[in-house]
Coordinates of C-alpha atoms and ligand atoms in Angstrom, one line a residue:
X8 CA -12.0 -4.2 -0.8
X9 CA -9.2 -2.6 1.1
X10 CA -5.7 -3.9 1.2
X11 CA -2.7 -3.2 3.4
X12 CA 0.8 -3.8 2.4
X13 CA 3.6 -5.3 4.5
X14 CA 7.1 -6.1 3.3
X15 CA 6.2 -9.8 3.2
X16 CA 3.3 -9.0 0.9
X17 CA 5.5 -7.0 -1.5
X18 CA 8.2 -9.7 -1.7
X19 CA 5.6 -12.4 -2.5
X20 CA 3.8 -10.2 -5.0
X21 CA 7.1 -9.3 -6.7
X22 CA 8.2 -13.0 -6.9
X23 CA 4.9 -14.1 -8.3
X24 CA 5.0 -11.3 -10.9
X25 CA 8.6 -12.2 -11.9
X26 CA 7.5 -15.8 -12.4
X27 CA 4.4 -15.1 -14.3
X28 CA 5.8 -12.4 -16.5
X29 CA 8.2 -14.9 -18.0
X30 CA 5.2 -16.8 -19.5
X31 CA 3.6 -13.9 -21.3
X32 CA 3.9 -11.6 -24.3
X33 CA 1.8 -8.7 -23.1
X34 CA 1.4 -6.9 -19.8
X35 CA -2.1 -5.3 -19.5
X36 CA -1.7 -2.7 -16.8
X37 CA -4.8 -1.2 -15.2
X38 CA -4.6 2.2 -13.7
X39 CA -7.3 4.3 -12.1
X40 CA -8.4 7.1 -14.5
X41 CA -8.7 9.5 -11.6
X42 CA -5.0 9.1 -10.6
X43 CA -3.3 7.4 -13.6
X44 CA 0.2 8.1 -12.2
X45 CA -0.4 7.5 -8.5
X46 CA -2.1 4.2 -9.2
X47 CA 0.9 2.8 -10.9
X48 CA 3.8 0.9 -9.5
X49 CA 7.1 2.4 -10.6
X50 CA 8.7 -1.1 -10.8
X51 CA 6.3 -2.3 -13.5
X52 CA 8.5 -0.8 -16.2
X53 CA 11.5 -2.8 -15.0
X54 CA 9.4 -6.0 -14.5
X55 CA 7.7 -5.7 -17.8
X56 CA 10.7 -4.7 -20.0
X57 CA 10.9 -6.6 -23.3
X58 CA 7.2 -7.2 -23.2
X59 CA 4.4 -5.6 -25.2
X60 CA 2.7 -3.1 -23.0
X61 CA -0.9 -1.9 -22.8
X62 CA -2.2 0.6 -20.3
X63 CA -6.0 0.7 -19.5
X64 CA -7.4 3.8 -18.0
X65 CA -10.1 2.0 -15.9
X66 CA -12.9 3.6 -14.1
X67 CA -12.9 6.2 -16.8
X68 CA -16.6 6.8 -16.0
X69 CA -15.4 8.5 -12.7
X70 CA -12.8 10.8 -14.3
X71 CA -13.3 13.8 -16.5
X72 CA -13.4 13.0 -20.2
X73 CA -11.0 15.7 -21.4
X74 CA -8.4 14.5 -18.9
X75 CA -9.0 10.9 -19.8
X76 CA -8.1 11.8 -23.4
X77 CA -5.1 13.8 -22.3
X78 CA -3.8 10.9 -20.3
X79 CA -4.2 8.5 -23.2
X80 CA -2.2 10.9 -25.3
X81 CA 0.4 11.1 -22.5
X82 CA 0.9 7.4 -22.3
X83 CA 0.9 6.9 -26.1
X84 CA 3.6 9.6 -26.2
X85 CA 5.6 7.5 -23.9
X86 CA 5.3 4.5 -26.3
X87 CA 2.6 2.5 -24.6
X88 CA -0.6 1.3 -26.2
X89 CA -3.3 3.0 -24.1
X90 CA -7.1 3.0 -24.0
X91 CA -9.8 4.1 -21.6
X92 CA -12.3 1.5 -20.3
X93 CA -15.2 1.2 -17.9
X94 CA -15.0 -2.4 -16.8
X95 CA -18.1 -2.1 -14.6
X96 CA -20.4 -1.2 -17.4
X97 CA -18.4 -2.8 -20.2
X98 CA -17.4 0.5 -21.9
X99 CA -14.4 0.2 -24.2
X100 CA -14.2 -3.6 -23.7
X101 CA -15.2 -4.6 -27.2
X102 CA -12.3 -2.7 -28.7
X103 CA -9.8 -4.5 -26.5
X104 CA -9.2 -7.5 -28.8
X105 CA -8.1 -5.3 -31.7
X106 CA -6.0 -3.2 -29.3
X107 CA -4.3 -6.3 -28.0
X108 CA -3.4 -7.4 -31.5
X109 CA -2.1 -3.9 -32.3
X110 CA 0.0 -3.8 -29.1
X111 CA 1.5 -7.1 -30.0
X112 CA 2.1 -6.5 -33.7
X113 CA 5.9 -6.7 -33.4
X114 CA 5.7 -10.1 -31.7
X115 CA 3.2 -11.3 -34.2
X116 CA 5.5 -10.1 -37.0
X117 CA 8.5 -11.8 -35.4
X118 CA 6.6 -15.0 -35.2
X119 CA 5.5 -14.8 -38.8
X120 CA 9.1 -14.3 -40.0
X121 CA 10.1 -17.4 -38.1
X122 CA 7.3 -19.4 -39.7
X123 CA 5.2 -19.5 -36.6
X124 CA 1.6 -18.7 -37.5
X125 CA -1.5 -18.3 -35.3
X126 CA 0.2 -18.7 -32.0
X127 CA -2.0 -16.9 -29.5
X128 CA -0.8 -13.9 -27.6
X129 CA -0.4 -14.6 -23.9
X130 CA -1.4 -11.7 -21.7
X131 CA -1.6 -11.0 -18.0
X132 CA -3.5 -8.3 -16.2
X133 CA -1.7 -6.3 -13.5
X134 CA -2.5 -3.4 -11.2
X135 CA -2.8 -2.2 -7.6
X136 CA -5.5 -3.5 -5.4
X137 CA -9.0 -2.3 -6.1
X138 CA -8.2 -0.8 -9.5
X139 CA -10.7 -3.2 -11.1
X140 CA -8.6 -6.2 -12.3
X141 CA -11.2 -8.9 -11.5
X142 CA -14.0 -6.8 -12.9
X143 CA -12.0 -6.2 -16.1
X144 CA -11.1 -9.9 -16.5
X145 CA -14.8 -10.8 -16.0
X146 CA -15.9 -8.2 -18.5
X147 CA -13.4 -9.3 -21.1
X148 CA -13.8 -13.0 -20.7
X149 CA -17.5 -13.2 -20.0
X150 CA -19.0 -16.2 -18.3
X151 CA -18.6 -18.6 -21.2
X152 CA -14.8 -18.5 -21.2
X153 CA -13.0 -21.7 -21.6
X154 CA -10.2 -22.3 -19.1
X155 CA -7.2 -24.2 -20.2
X156 CA -4.4 -25.5 -18.1
X157 CA -2.3 -28.5 -17.1
X158 CA -2.2 -29.6 -20.7
X159 CA 1.0 -30.3 -22.6
X160 CA 2.5 -27.1 -23.6
X161 CA 0.7 -25.2 -20.9
X162 CA 2.8 -24.5 -17.8
X163 CA 1.7 -26.7 -15.0
X164 CA -0.6 -25.1 -12.4
X165 CA -1.3 -22.0 -14.4
X166 CA -4.8 -21.4 -15.6
X167 CA -5.2 -19.7 -18.9
X168 CA -8.4 -18.2 -20.2
X169 CA -8.7 -18.6 -23.9
X170 CA -10.4 -15.4 -25.0
X171 CA -10.4 -16.4 -28.7
X172 CA -8.0 -18.1 -31.1
X173 CA -5.7 -15.1 -30.8
X174 CA -5.4 -14.4 -27.1
X175 CA -4.9 -16.3 -23.9
X176 CA -5.1 -14.6 -20.5
X177 CA -3.6 -15.7 -17.3
X178 CA -6.6 -16.1 -15.0
X179 CA -4.9 -14.6 -11.9
X180 CA -4.0 -11.0 -12.1
X181 CA -0.7 -9.7 -10.8
X182 CA -1.0 -7.5 -7.8
X183 CA 1.2 -4.4 -7.7
X184 CA 1.8 -2.2 -4.7
X185 CA 1.4 1.5 -5.1
X186 CA 4.1 4.0 -4.2
X187 CA 2.4 4.9 -1.0
X188 CA 5.5 6.1 0.8
X189 CA 5.2 9.2 -1.3
X190 CA 2.9 11.4 0.7
X191 CA 1.2 13.0 -2.3
X192 CA 0.5 9.6 -3.8
X193 CA -0.7 8.3 -0.5
X194 CA -3.2 11.1 -0.2
X195 CA -4.7 10.5 -3.6
X196 CA -4.9 6.8 -3.0
X197 CA -6.8 7.6 0.2
X198 CA -9.2 9.9 -1.6
X199 CA -10.2 7.1 -3.9
X200 CA -10.4 4.7 -1.0
X201 CA -7.5 2.4 -1.8
X202 CA -5.8 2.9 1.6
X203 CA -7.7 2.2 4.7
X204 CA -9.4 5.2 6.2
X205 CA -8.5 4.1 9.7
X206 CA -4.8 4.8 9.1
X207 CA -5.6 8.4 8.2
X208 CA -7.6 11.1 9.8
X209 CA -10.9 11.2 7.9
X210 CA -11.6 14.9 8.6
X211 CA -8.1 15.9 7.4
X212 CA -8.5 13.8 4.3
X213 CA -11.9 15.3 3.5
X214 CA -10.7 18.8 4.2
X215 CA -7.7 18.3 1.8
X216 CA -10.1 17.0 -0.8
X217 CA -12.3 20.1 -0.3
X218 CA -9.3 22.3 -0.8
X219 CA -8.4 20.5 -4.1
X220 CA -12.0 20.7 -5.3
X221 CA -12.4 24.4 -4.6
X222 CA -9.3 25.0 -6.5
X223 CA -9.8 22.7 -9.5
X224 CA -13.5 22.0 -9.6
X225 CA -14.9 25.2 -8.3
X226 CA -18.7 25.1 -7.9
X227 CA -19.0 21.3 -7.4
X228 CA -19.3 21.5 -3.6
X229 CA -21.6 24.5 -3.8
X230 CA -23.9 22.7 -6.2
X231 CA -23.9 19.4 -4.3
X232 CA -24.3 20.7 -0.7
X233 CA -25.6 24.2 -1.2
X234 CA -22.6 25.7 0.7
X235 CA -20.5 28.7 0.0
X236 CA -17.1 27.8 -1.2
X237 CA -15.3 30.1 1.2
X238 CA -12.6 29.5 3.8
X239 CA -10.4 26.5 4.2
X240 CA -11.3 22.8 3.8
X241 CA -12.3 22.5 7.5
X242 CA -14.6 25.5 7.2
X243 CA -16.2 23.8 4.3
X244 CA -16.7 20.6 6.2
X245 CA -18.5 22.5 8.9
X246 CA -20.7 24.0 6.2
X247 CA -21.4 20.6 4.8
X248 CA -22.2 19.3 8.3
X249 CA -24.6 22.2 8.7
X250 CA -26.4 21.8 5.4
X251 CA -26.7 18.0 5.8
X252 CA -27.7 18.2 9.5
X253 CA -24.8 16.2 10.7
X254 CA -25.0 17.1 14.4
X255 CA -23.6 15.6 17.6
X256 CA -25.1 16.1 21.1
X257 CA -25.3 19.8 22.2
X258 CA -26.0 20.7 18.6
X259 CA -22.4 20.7 17.6
X260 CA -21.6 20.0 14.0
X261 CA -20.4 16.5 13.3
X262 CA -17.6 17.2 10.9
X263 CA -16.4 13.6 11.1
X264 CA -19.7 12.4 9.7
X265 CA -19.7 15.2 7.1
X266 CA -16.2 14.1 6.1
X267 CA -17.3 10.4 5.6
X268 CA -20.3 11.6 3.6
X269 CA -18.3 13.8 1.3
X270 CA -15.6 11.1 0.7
X271 CA -18.3 8.5 0.0
X272 CA -20.0 10.9 -2.4
X273 CA -16.7 11.5 -4.2
X274 CA -15.7 7.8 -4.4
X275 CA -19.1 6.8 -5.9
X276 CA -19.1 9.6 -8.5
X277 CA -21.9 11.5 -6.9
X278 CA -19.8 14.7 -7.1
X279 CA -19.5 14.2 -10.8
X280 CA -16.5 13.1 -12.9
X281 CA -13.4 14.3 -11.2
X282 CA -9.8 13.8 -12.1
X283 CA -7.2 14.2 -9.3
X284 CA -4.0 14.5 -11.3
X285 CA -3.1 15.9 -14.6
X286 CA -0.5 14.9 -17.2
X287 CA 0.8 18.4 -17.6
X288 CA 2.1 18.3 -14.0
X289 CA 4.0 15.1 -14.4
Ligands
G4P506 P1 -9.2 -5.6 -8.1 O1 -9.5 -7.0 -8.7 O2 -8.2 -4.9 -8.9 O3 -8.9 -5.6 -6.6 O4 -10.6 -4.8 -8.2 P2 -12.1 -5.3 -8.4 O5 -12.3 -5.8 -9.8 O6 -12.5 -6.1 -7.2 O7 -12.9 -3.8 -8.4 C1 -12.8 -3.0 -7.3 C2 -14.0 -2.1 -7.2 O8 -14.0 -1.2 -8.4 C3 -15.4 -2.8 -7.4 O9 -16.3 -2.1 -6.6 C4 -15.7 -2.7 -8.8 O10 -17.1 -2.8 -9.1 C5 -15.2 -1.3 -9.1 N1 -14.9 -1.1 -10.5 C6 -14.1 -1.8 -11.3 N2 -14.1 -1.3 -12.6 C7 -14.8 -0.1 -12.5 C8 -15.1 0.9 -13.5 O11 -14.6 0.9 -14.7 N3 -15.9 1.9 -13.1 C9 -16.4 2.0 -11.8 N4 -17.2 3.0 -11.5 N5 -16.1 1.0 -10.9 C10 -15.3 0.0 -11.2 P3 -16.8 -2.5 -5.2 O12 -17.4 -1.4 -4.5 O13 -15.8 -3.3 -4.5 O14 -17.9 -3.5 -5.6 P4 -19.4 -3.2 -6.2 O15 -20.0 -2.1 -5.4 O16 -19.2 -2.8 -7.6 O17 -20.1 -4.5 -6.1

């Protein structure tokens, strides 16, 4: 699913978020493990202040494990609860219940002191489009989840998924917009396919990605396409076109096709587990 943002979208999303956030104790923020910073919305800290916070490094199967661990440390160092998950395959999902209790321990303790026992934690999932919010909710809630709503004590119109006696989840996730006006961020969002390809030049995008891979993941392109990692990104695209027989009439190399192929391979993890940004540079 691709998503394009307009000012109207953003205003609406922000208003929804402000309304919903009043109802909850815990913000579960999904980020993409390949770009944990660029897939965040900088406003979330302001929107979620005074709430318990949990960051999930989703799609951790597509990012390099040592960097997943480094990012978890990074976020924990900033005071968030943080864990890595693979919502598609269910990896890390089982531990979420205890992580939620842990992230909300201050609230639970406050309740206890006021004599309130066993009040479920209310949580909401937020994140930019395509980060895996629906997949995560389905993985966590499963099919047999009971929906509650329009009952006394439950805000009218809101649907809550009762995960167990301790946790209720708002069934509609909050959509955040990325900080795509920052060129560097926009580029990384485009690599992972979160910004429409049509608004960017595919060849330039793939050439930039080649450039990054040669620098940080040397050997990956050589192994996958049998090419020599020499020259700039465009030279590499030509080599990929040659090795994959991407040709246009007159036997010219179809670098556009090679670019699409390469981006597709990257996005689907066929180039291996690759992290695009690193906590040390933040
Ligand atoms: P959203 O609600 O935040 O917009 O995201 P959604 O759940 O629709 O997920 C977007 C895409 O990301 C889906 O792929 C989904 O399968 C994939 N995805 C979600 N979590 C993970 C994960 O942990 N690892 C991996 N590898 N992929 C994940 P799709 O191409 O749109 O659909 P499909 O091909 O899976 O059917």
